[in-house]
Amino acid sequence: MACLTALVLCVASLASADTMPLVVSEGTDLNVAVVPGGPLIVHIAGRLWRLPPEGGDAVAITGPDELVRRPAISPDGQTLAFEAEHNGKVQVFLAAIDGQGRRQVTSGPANYLTPAWSPDGKRLALASDRGGDFSIWELDTDSLALRQLTFEPDTELDPAWAPAGDSMVYVREQRTGSSLVLQQPAGSSQVLAANPGRLRAPAWRPDGSVITYVADLPEGPRLNMVILSQPPVIKPVAPGEAASAAPLSWVGRNEVVYAADGRIRRRAFGAARAVDVPFLAEIQIRMPAAPLTRRLPERAVTGPVRSLGGIAPLPGATVIASALGDLWEIDAAGQPVRPVSESSEVERDPAASRDGRLVAFSSDRDGSTQIWVVELPAGNARQVSREPGEARFPAWKPDKPVLAYLAGDAAGPPGQTLQLVDLETGEVISIATGLAATGAPPAWSHDGSSLGILHNAPGNPQLIQFSVDPPHERRRMTLPAETVGADGAQLQFSPDGRRLLVASAHGIFLLPVAEDGLVGVDWQQLTDRPVHAARWMPDGTGIWFADDGGLGRVGRDEPLTRAALNLRWHAPGTAGRSTIHASRVFDGLTESYLFNQDIVVEDGRIVAVEPWAAEPTGYVIDARGKTVVPGLIDAAVDLSGAAGTHAGRALLAYGVTTIQLVNAADPGLRDDTERWLAQRSGPRVLQLLDGCGPQPETQTVDPVIASGAAQICGRDADAASAAETMRERGLAAWSADWRSVLAGPIHGVDPPHPWENDGRRGLPGSDGFYYQDAIDAIIHSGAAFLPRVGGAMLPLLTENFPDLLDGDQTRLLQGSVQRRMQLQGASHLPSGQLLRRRSALQARLRLASRVHAGGGRVAAASGAAAGAFGLALHADMQALSAAGMSSAASIRAATADAAQALGLQEEIGTIAAGRLADLLIIDGDPLADLRALRRIEAVMLEGHWQPLATILAAPAPALEKFTPTKSEP
């Protein structure tokens, strides 16, 4: 007990050379179940433990190399049911109360959650997604036979049998919130409670008069009860406590044992105060691994155009293609015929009318991305959409000048709207709202009577068709999963309506279409390489497509032909040798400045940091009276959708020289990053890799996008193995679950926000409340914690820190972005949603502050989406500073600590010889006042120097960067 009661790391009792013990007295996602007349069974840090009823030392009854949770005790007190993660899925196991004699009672490619015993002890109620969405199922524990109990189209979770066994209560989740549903013996149901947030973990009082549950309220998760009177009455059980999302246990009729605020508590039912049940549990944590050292590829100065922002075939043998943000007409040999647009903004998503006379496209030339139309041969373009949010992916009605397109919500998610605009009358009609982002144009039926959208549910992709005429009826058809990639697919019906084109990361497929419009599953595969874009030729004789190899054409009965895109780009060069003559240098390695230093740069790298020379060499940049800091790193940026011409410039203008994409790099994003490289108009781009697949090393990263960290999944031994594998491949491993740091070399812990769905509702980390076990484990593992508040909380942060919106950089924020920030601000959000977000923000910042105060690392990762790029990272740092981190620590979070979380500390994030020359000149003293960090005078990216005024100015049209090249004979 000496080590346990000390609550310190007891190095003398190391379990092995690679691990050390960590004693915990608080638990994140704590679950507790009471054995009648016996001990408590408690879930702590992914294991189950036996604890005396009065508290004390916890004894583990499951091993450290698996994730188990949610214990449930059989009515006779002899058998324990629990969840365990197994082969990437959550399964249910049974065991004796001491953990012995365990057996798996569910299996297969589905999740089985929240086991609850029937009063006779012969059955378990479960939540399972074996039928697609989660529903309630019944399992016979002897025969293992399963029977489905609920059939609603919504999500049903957390079942609990009534003491008499004649009814059941469960949680139903819908888009509008959660409800607690009582299913009665005759099959009728009654809603007992409803909440815009989640409801979880119902539990019955032994006499059946009361049901307790956990409600996700704006002020945090609270333990409530519903008295089963007529009408039902809802009351709090434990006001002011942050309840764990697990059922409480009744000890007789008038006492409950439950988990809240990271502790186990015992309370007389109805009493004002609870009594803590203390516990001490010794968990093993892996010793920090030696730092991972990675190198970045050299930044290219010229290269072929590889990425296209969409294609649109014309009658004949040419196609309209978007390259580097401009529209070109390209022939079958890949040669440019002529430019179609010459804007300095970004044009993409081209769509040609069937006669080839009109081309619709999306463009941000008016300050936000909208739909435009140009008449061919190239004439004046006109804007045809004026959505409050972004509008993208136009598609022409086959027989009329009518365009369908997808419009985003001005306030951001939850979904897109399918719109129609009549070019002759200007009338706009909404066909459907709340659609998931598809990243592809809607698909018109051949007769123009309906529009199709892909709903890419995992393992169950569906084509949803909407009739154009009111009431816009829907029809769903399941598509073969083999044809649709994880990131979706482009769909288009052939001009004769007999075939459906499906283009995805799996290749190009044709599916048959019957006369009644139903899509068959007997597909024909035409190509097997990932496809960026694919569209039917107007006469239906073949298909144009674009992939990493350039352009191609293929038909059902025609051989595949390819042509390299004969366009190259040339980036501005960099000066050979330069010296920055600086008064103050914050190198990111200490808490203070180096004074009067020369930073010598050659060939894009720092070659020396030394005291002022009497005569600096090379091109001299005078930074006397100024501060030089490393270029900023935003380790989590969501560039989904059209980044537009402003995104790269905004990032640079705010001093962000490296970003990591956390969303898939679709062709539009590759087009953006290639344009940034060509124009030196955006930061270095990394891609967060998917470390969950069987062979993540085979993932293709575009030549202009370097590999970033690898996001691993799972929380058991598989996660540790995945982290080791990533390290062997030279990649930093990130995890959304803090428990991964116990066994694997994790570089970053990036938990989801409370309103994000991690795919398994109610699993750890989803409510944002971490306690001593998680905090100490993160600190001692050496992993960086990524709070990610700058993007999700930006509207609130700009109201807390209004000076964030000062400065010349804000002119690069698009109008739709500013409108979205306004709609998500305190003055527009409902009071409950506002309180929930403020509570989540405070919880996340408290966690970051505790990690930092304990000697751990915090890495800035804004999670910026919806266009507020650069600003969101400064909001992240400002919030960290307000939470108690020093200015130096807040800057290091976006420089040195972010670099280390990526394994790139020898390349970026600090100012030292050998590092890449990513530097900012600041007019002010950011260590004295962090706000000064936004007073950027100039940015250097790998030795390429740009004053802020140059970055803020509109760049030259990308067409000037194009060089047509001759085809090889």
XYZ file of N, CA and C in Angstrom, residues 371-564:
582
model
N -22.395 29.512 -57.868
C -22.490 28.924 -59.202
C -22.522 30.035 -60.248
N -21.705 29.854 -61.281
C -21.622 30.792 -62.400
C -21.827 30.006 -63.694
N -22.162 30.733 -64.749
C -22.342 30.137 -66.071
C -21.642 31.003 -67.100
N -20.904 30.361 -68.028
C -20.265 31.070 -69.125
C -20.731 30.446 -70.432
N -20.937 31.299 -71.443
C -21.359 30.817 -72.759
C -20.139 30.591 -73.632
N -20.120 29.463 -74.365
C -19.010 29.151 -75.254
C -19.368 29.514 -76.688
N -18.394 29.988 -77.492
C -17.000 30.242 -77.112
C -16.909 31.312 -76.030
N -15.798 31.289 -75.295
C -15.679 32.025 -74.040
C -16.274 33.413 -74.126
N -17.220 33.666 -73.260
C -17.859 34.969 -73.181
C -17.913 35.414 -71.739
N -18.766 36.390 -71.455
C -18.873 36.899 -70.101
C -19.585 35.892 -69.208
N -19.039 35.669 -68.040
C -19.659 34.774 -67.076
C -20.664 35.552 -66.234
N -21.719 34.874 -65.812
C -22.692 35.500 -64.922
C -22.991 34.585 -63.746
N -23.247 35.199 -62.609
C -23.530 34.463 -61.386
C -24.997 34.057 -61.372
N -25.280 32.786 -61.038
C -26.660 32.310 -61.043
C -27.122 31.825 -59.677
N -26.256 31.775 -58.685
C -26.681 31.443 -57.322
C -26.188 32.515 -56.371
N -26.962 32.759 -55.349
C -26.583 33.715 -54.303
C -26.995 33.145 -52.947
N -26.383 32.019 -52.630
C -26.697 31.324 -51.394
C -25.975 31.987 -50.217
N -26.587 31.974 -49.037
C -25.883 32.504 -47.860
C -24.658 31.681 -47.485
N -24.683 30.380 -47.805
C -23.499 29.541 -47.655
C -22.877 29.288 -49.016
N -21.982 28.299 -49.097
C -21.331 28.002 -50.367
C -22.245 27.184 -51.270
N -22.073 27.362 -52.572
C -22.814 26.581 -53.567
C -21.799 25.911 -54.477
N -21.979 24.600 -54.704
C -21.034 23.849 -55.529
C -21.754 22.773 -56.326
N -21.002 22.140 -57.211
C -21.398 20.941 -57.959
C -22.662 21.146 -58.806
N -22.589 22.030 -59.814
C -23.743 22.192 -60.701
C -23.926 20.979 -61.607
N -25.162 20.746 -62.002
C -25.499 19.658 -62.932
C -26.686 20.114 -63.774
N -26.571 19.983 -65.117
C -27.588 20.485 -66.040
C -28.744 19.507 -66.182
N -29.951 20.037 -66.160
C -31.129 19.247 -66.533
C -30.993 18.882 -68.007
N -31.291 17.636 -68.393
C -31.009 17.214 -69.773
C -31.724 18.023 -70.842
N -32.946 18.517 -70.566
C -33.747 19.094 -71.639
C -34.040 20.574 -71.486
N -33.602 21.215 -70.400
C -33.934 22.617 -70.173
C -32.757 23.338 -69.531
N -32.702 24.680 -69.663
C -31.631 25.444 -68.993
C -31.908 25.589 -67.502
N -31.865 24.468 -66.816
C -32.081 24.414 -65.369
C -30.884 23.719 -64.747
N -30.379 24.275 -63.648
C -29.220 23.714 -62.959
C -29.623 23.205 -61.587
N -29.150 22.026 -61.252
C -29.185 21.544 -59.872
C -27.816 21.790 -59.257
N -27.789 22.089 -57.967
C -26.508 22.247 -57.281
C -26.733 22.013 -55.793
N -25.639 21.938 -55.050
C -25.693 21.702 -53.613
C -25.249 22.962 -52.877
N -26.076 23.397 -51.931
C -25.795 24.612 -51.166
C -25.559 24.251 -49.711
N -24.495 24.804 -49.136
C -24.210 24.577 -47.731
C -24.990 25.520 -46.845
N -25.172 25.113 -45.604
C -25.856 25.932 -44.619
C -24.970 27.122 -44.259
N -25.560 28.302 -44.157
C -24.784 29.490 -43.801
C -24.136 29.352 -42.438
N -24.745 28.594 -41.553
C -24.192 28.397 -40.212
C -23.328 27.156 -40.124
N -22.961 26.579 -41.277
C -22.159 25.368 -41.261
C -23.029 24.130 -41.252
N -22.508 22.984 -40.766
C -23.309 21.763 -40.696
C -24.613 22.061 -39.942
N -25.708 21.344 -40.118
C -25.680 19.902 -40.280
C -25.749 19.351 -41.679
N -26.056 20.098 -42.713
C -26.204 19.420 -43.990
C -26.305 20.376 -45.151
N -26.434 19.782 -46.351
C -26.540 20.539 -47.575
C -27.971 20.519 -48.089
N -28.273 21.496 -48.959
C -29.587 21.589 -49.586
C -29.440 21.378 -51.077
N -30.298 20.538 -51.638
C -30.326 20.306 -53.076
C -31.229 21.363 -53.696
N -30.655 22.214 -54.532
C -31.362 23.352 -55.103
C -31.492 23.203 -56.615
N -32.531 23.850 -57.174
C -32.711 24.005 -58.617
C -32.811 25.488 -58.919
N -32.149 25.928 -59.981
C -32.295 27.300 -60.450
C -32.625 27.272 -61.935
N -33.695 27.981 -62.305
C -34.112 28.114 -63.695
C -33.403 29.331 -64.269
N -32.518 29.108 -65.254
C -31.733 30.218 -65.786
C -32.584 31.231 -66.531
N -33.732 30.837 -67.026
C -34.580 31.774 -67.768
C -35.362 32.680 -66.837
N -35.849 32.132 -65.722
C -36.673 32.922 -64.803
C -35.927 33.352 -63.544
N -34.825 32.680 -63.233
C -34.102 32.958 -61.997
C -34.717 32.329 -60.770
N -35.814 31.563 -60.929
C -36.487 30.951 -59.799
C -35.611 29.854 -59.190
N -35.563 29.827 -57.864
C -34.801 28.815 -57.126
C -35.771 27.971 -56.312
N -35.664 26.661 -56.426
C -36.532 25.725 -55.724
C -35.668 24.787 -54.891
N -36.054 24.572 -53.635
C -35.354 23.622 -52.771
C -36.008 22.260 -52.907
N -35.208 21.254 -53.256
C -35.713 19.893 -53.432
C -35.605 19.090 -52.143
N -34.477 19.213 -51.436
C -34.265 18.448 -50.205
C -33.251 19.175 -49.339
N -33.394 19.067 -48.036
C -32.490 19.710 -47.092
C -31.859 18.664 -46.181
N -30.829 19.091 -45.436
C -30.203 18.207 -44.452
C -29.444 17.047 -45.037
N -28.979 17.179 -46.289
C -28.257 16.086 -46.927
C -26.802 16.061 -46.469
N -26.256 14.876 -46.330
C -24.837 14.748 -45.998
C -23.994 15.202 -47.179
N -22.844 15.794 -46.890
C -21.948 16.250 -47.956
C -21.527 15.076 -48.827
N -21.616 15.260 -50.132
C -21.308 14.172 -51.054
C -20.004 14.380 -51.802
N -19.581 15.641 -51.974
C -18.374 15.899 -52.747
C -18.526 15.595 -54.218
N -19.751 15.566 -54.726
C -19.996 15.221 -56.123
C -21.306 15.853 -56.575
N -21.465 16.075 -57.898
C -22.704 16.671 -58.399
C -23.882 15.722 -58.242
N -25.099 16.270 -58.134
C -26.282 15.410 -58.176
C -26.431 14.779 -59.555
N -27.109 13.635 -59.600
C -27.244 12.873 -60.849
C -28.679 12.979 -61.369
N -28.852 13.629 -62.529
C -30.163 13.721 -63.164
C -30.539 12.383 -63.808
N -31.804 12.022 -63.709
C -32.296 10.911 -64.521
C -32.295 11.352 -65.985
N -32.325 10.409 -66.923
C -32.170 10.762 -68.334
C -33.313 11.625 -68.835
N -34.502 11.522 -68.179
C -35.636 12.329 -68.622
C -35.827 13.589 -67.787
N -34.934 13.850 -66.855
C -35.010 15.066 -66.050
C -36.100 15.063 -65.009
N -36.663 13.893 -64.679
C -37.765 13.854 -63.720
C -37.301 13.699 -62.277
N -36.052 13.288 -62.083
C -35.570 13.076 -60.718
C -34.084 13.387 -60.625
N -33.641 13.549 -59.381
C -32.243 13.824 -59.071
C -31.767 12.812 -58.048
N -30.536 12.302 -58.238
C -29.978 11.316 -57.328
C -28.813 11.865 -56.532
N -28.742 11.471 -55.268
C -27.668 11.847 -54.351
C -27.169 10.575 -53.676
N -25.865 10.462 -53.492
C -25.298 9.323 -52.794
C -25.376 9.538 -51.296
N -25.932 8.564 -50.585
C -25.867 8.526 -49.128
C -24.919 7.390 -48.773
N -23.701 7.750 -48.356
C -22.642 6.755 -48.222
C -22.554 6.229 -46.791
N -23.607 5.549 -46.342
C -23.553 4.909 -45.027
C -22.540 3.769 -45.066
N -21.710 3.615 -44.017
C -20.681 2.566 -44.029
C -21.273 1.194 -44.313
N -20.767 0.556 -45.364
C -21.217 -0.776 -45.724
C -22.579 -0.832 -46.381
N -23.253 0.322 -46.517
C -24.604 0.322 -47.090
C -24.831 1.585 -47.917
N -24.029 1.790 -48.974
C -24.216 3.000 -49.793
C -25.556 2.960 -50.509
N -26.204 4.112 -50.572
C -27.519 4.180 -51.179
C -27.613 5.351 -52.142
N -28.320 5.126 -53.231
C -28.713 6.188 -54.148
C -30.090 6.664 -53.703
N -30.192 7.933 -53.330
C -31.473 8.521 -52.953
C -31.931 9.399 -54.105
N -33.069 9.068 -54.690
C -33.620 9.836 -55.803
C -34.794 10.676 -55.317
N -34.787 11.947 -55.725
C -35.846 12.885 -55.386
C -36.592 13.257 -56.661
N -37.904 13.171 -56.634
C -38.671 13.638 -57.791
C -38.586 15.156 -57.850
N -38.437 15.685 -59.052
C -38.289 17.129 -59.229
C -39.599 17.847 -58.923
N -40.717 17.233 -59.280
C -42.016 17.851 -59.034
C -42.442 17.622 -57.592
N -43.145 18.599 -57.018
C -43.643 18.410 -55.649
C -44.532 17.179 -55.577
N -44.518 16.457 -54.449
C -43.886 16.804 -53.167
C -42.451 16.290 -53.024
N -41.751 16.102 -54.125
C -40.341 15.687 -54.102
C -40.163 14.373 -53.347
N -40.885 13.367 -53.786
C -40.827 12.070 -53.137
C -39.443 11.445 -53.263
N -39.118 10.626 -52.280
C -37.802 9.980 -52.240
C -37.922 8.491 -52.569
N -36.875 7.993 -53.205
C -36.753 6.552 -53.419
C -35.300 6.167 -53.145
N -35.123 5.128 -52.346
C -33.784 4.679 -51.964
C -33.451 3.369 -52.663
N -32.237 3.283 -53.166
C -31.747 2.050 -53.775
C -30.338 1.777 -53.263
N -30.109 0.575 -52.798
C -28.794 0.191 -52.285
C -27.849 -0.085 -53.454
N -26.655 0.476 -53.371
C -25.628 0.255 -54.391
C -24.627 -0.779 -53.887
N -23.999 -1.525 -54.776
C -22.978 -2.487 -54.335
C -21.831 -1.777 -53.622
N -21.531 -2.206 -52.408
C -20.474 -1.552 -51.634
C -19.127 -1.645 -52.333
N -18.945 -2.664 -53.171
C -17.664 -2.830 -53.865
C -17.386 -1.702 -54.851
N -18.424 -0.982 -55.266
C -18.243 0.072 -56.264
C -18.034 1.442 -55.648
N -18.356 1.603 -54.381
C -18.325 2.908 -53.729
C -17.184 2.940 -52.726
N -16.311 3.934 -52.807
C -15.198 4.054 -51.880
C -15.633 4.624 -50.544
N -14.724 4.564 -49.568
C -15.026 5.088 -48.237
C -15.314 6.580 -48.275
N -14.699 7.285 -49.226
C -14.899 8.723 -49.338
C -15.998 9.078 -50.327
N -16.766 8.077 -50.756
C -17.891 8.368 -51.629
C -17.608 8.056 -53.078
N -18.490 8.541 -53.946
C -18.377 8.265 -55.371
C -19.141 9.333 -56.138
N -18.805 9.463 -57.414
C -19.571 10.300 -58.327
C -20.533 9.405 -59.096
N -21.774 9.857 -59.228
C -22.807 9.106 -59.910
C -23.325 9.916 -61.094
N -23.609 9.247 -62.207
C -24.228 9.920 -63.354
C -24.942 8.882 -64.210
N -26.195 9.157 -64.542
C -26.940 8.287 -65.443
C -26.514 8.556 -66.883
N -26.465 7.504 -67.678
C -26.136 7.659 -69.093
C -27.239 8.454 -69.790
N -26.920 9.110 -70.912
C -27.951 9.891 -71.619
C -29.178 9.077 -72.002
N -29.024 7.762 -72.242
C -30.199 6.957 -72.574
C -30.873 6.359 -71.346
N -30.316 6.605 -70.166
C -30.923 6.158 -68.935
C -30.768 4.689 -68.632
N -29.967 3.961 -69.397
C -29.888 2.513 -69.228
C -28.752 2.076 -68.312
N -27.845 2.983 -67.968
C -26.707 2.622 -67.136
C -26.416 3.742 -66.146
N -25.885 3.354 -64.997
C -25.447 4.307 -63.980
C -23.934 4.227 -63.864
N -23.288 5.351 -64.047
C -21.840 5.458 -63.874
C -21.543 5.681 -62.395
N -20.647 4.862 -61.832
C -20.166 5.028 -60.468
C -18.650 5.133 -60.534
N -18.116 6.260 -60.109
C -16.669 6.490 -60.149
C -16.189 6.771 -58.731
N -15.205 5.988 -58.277
C -14.760 6.094 -56.892
C -13.287 5.733 -56.787
N -12.819 5.610 -55.556
C -11.441 5.167 -55.325
C -11.230 3.733 -55.778
N -12.302 2.996 -56.049
C -12.192 1.615 -56.524
C -12.155 1.519 -58.044
N -12.400 2.622 -58.744
C -12.383 2.605 -60.197
C -13.687 3.106 -60.777
N -13.923 2.749 -62.053
C -15.142 3.138 -62.760
C -15.994 1.896 -62.982
N -17.273 2.014 -62.662
C -18.208 0.903 -62.779
C -19.452 1.364 -63.536
N -20.071 0.427 -64.243
C -21.369 0.651 -64.863
C -22.362 -0.323 -64.248
N -23.496 0.211 -63.793
C -24.563 -0.598 -63.228
C -25.780 -0.516 -64.146
N -26.484 -1.604 -64.358
C -27.655 -1.566 -65.230
C -28.818 -0.845 -64.561
N -29.640 -0.180 -65.393
C -30.831 0.512 -64.914
C -32.030 -0.049 -65.663
N -33.008 -0.531 -64.918
C -34.206 -1.103 -65.532
C -35.137 0.001 -66.018
N -36.179 -0.400 -66.765
C -37.114 0.576 -67.314
C -37.838 1.360 -66.225
N -38.055 0.739 -65.076
C -38.721 1.453 -63.988
C -37.762 2.311 -63.166
N -36.502 2.396 -63.620
C -35.515 3.230 -62.949
C -34.752 2.555 -61.837
N -35.064 1.314 -61.525
C -34.334 0.610 -60.477
C -32.938 0.242 -60.961
N -31.963 0.390 -60.077
C -30.567 0.131 -60.418
C -30.219 -1.297 -60.021
N -29.645 -2.043 -60.949
C -29.232 -3.409 -60.673
C -27.877 -3.478 -60.012
N -27.479 -4.662 -59.617
C -26.213 -4.849 -58.894
C -25.193 -5.619 -59.731
N -25.552 -5.985 -60.948
C -24.644 -6.754 -61.803
C -23.733 -5.776 -62.542
N -22.689 -5.327 -61.847
C -21.889 -4.242 -62.397
C -20.832 -4.745 -63.382
N -20.367 -3.788 -64.198
C -19.224 -4.008 -65.087
C -18.141 -3.019 -64.692
N -16.945 -3.493 -64.397
C -15.851 -2.622 -63.985
C -15.016 -2.268 -65.200
N -14.819 -0.947 -65.409
C -14.070 -0.470 -66.569
C -12.627 -0.119 -66.230
N -12.377 0.407 -65.025
C -11.012 0.708 -64.571
C -10.905 0.318 -63.105
N -9.670 0.146 -62.616
C -9.491 -0.270 -61.226
C -8.573 0.667 -60.447
N -8.295 1.856 -60.975
C -7.484 2.832 -60.257
C -8.380 3.914 -59.665
N -7.953 4.555 -58.560
C -8.770 5.639 -57.996
C -9.040 6.730 -59.032
N -10.270 7.167 -59.100
C -10.699 8.138 -60.105
C -11.033 9.455 -59.407
N -10.514 10.557 -59.958
C -10.827 11.868 -59.410
C -12.176 12.370 -59.910
N -12.453 12.160 -61.177
C -13.692 12.632 -61.788
C -13.980 11.772 -63.001
N -15.264 11.558 -63.280
C -15.669 10.797 -64.465
C -17.052 11.277 -64.890
N -17.225 11.530 -66.216
C -18.502 12.010 -66.734
C -18.756 11.375 -68.090
N -20.049 11.125 -68.393
C -20.437 10.606 -69.704
C -20.184 11.635 -70.793
N -19.771 11.162 -71.970
C -19.776 12.013 -73.151
C -21.229 12.342 -73.502
N -21.473 13.502 -74.087
C -22.864 13.905 -74.354
C -23.661 12.889 -75.167
N -23.002 12.160 -76.089
C -23.746 11.193 -76.901
C -23.824 9.816 -76.247
N -23.240 9.654 -75.059
C -23.315 8.389 -74.338
C -22.441 7.291 -74.885
N -21.531 7.604 -75.820
C -20.701 6.557 -76.409
C -19.512 6.177 -75.534
N -19.186 6.991 -74.572
C -18.036 6.696 -73.736
C -17.993 7.612 -72.527
N -16.909 7.520 -71.774
C -16.752 8.251 -70.515
C -15.387 8.919 -70.500
N -15.372 10.193 -70.199
C -14.117 10.889 -69.886
C -13.856 10.703 -68.388
N -12.586 10.552 -68.019
C -12.263 10.477 -66.594
C -10.892 11.098 -66.353
N -10.638 11.423 -65.096
C -9.339 11.955 -64.668
C -8.881 11.158 -63.454
N -7.603 10.774 -63.447
C -7.001 10.120 -62.289
C -5.580 10.623 -62.144
N -4.784 9.959 -61.316
C -3.414 10.431 -61.094
C -2.569 10.389 -62.365
N -2.984 9.607 -63.350
C -2.224 9.530 -64.587
C -2.601 10.572 -65.616
N -3.593 11.400 -65.324
C -4.024 12.426 -66.260
C -5.450 12.181 -66.710
N -5.709 12.404 -68.010
C -7.031 12.217 -68.584
C -7.131 10.856 -69.259
N -8.352 10.388 -69.392
C -8.558 9.133 -70.095
C -9.972 9.046 -70.623
N -10.164 8.110 -71.552
C -11.497 7.818 -72.063
C -11.682 6.310 -72.090
N -12.925 5.906 -71.810
C -13.229 4.487 -71.800
C -14.703 4.327 -72.118
N -15.045 3.228 -72.756
C -16.433 2.932 -73.062
C -16.749 1.489 -72.732
N -18.027 1.171 -72.722
C -18.424 -0.183 -72.385
C -17.839 -1.186 -73.376
N -17.783 -0.794 -74.634
C -17.269 -1.687 -75.672
C -16.041 -1.106 -76.361
N -15.377 -0.144 -75.714
C -14.219 0.507 -76.310
C -13.007 0.311 -75.418
N -11.810 0.235 -76.000
C -10.603 0.088 -75.176
C -10.309 1.374 -74.413
N -9.650 1.212 -73.292
C -9.267 2.366 -72.488
C -8.097 3.085 -73.142
N -8.185 4.402 -73.233
C -7.077 5.225 -73.743
C -6.741 6.293 -72.710
N -5.467 6.606 -72.590
C -5.015 7.608 -71.625
C -4.167 8.657 -72.324
N -4.139 9.839 -71.704
C -3.300 10.918 -72.212
C -2.824 11.751 -71.032
N -1.523 11.944 -70.934
C -0.991 12.809 -69.887
C -1.448 14.237 -70.139
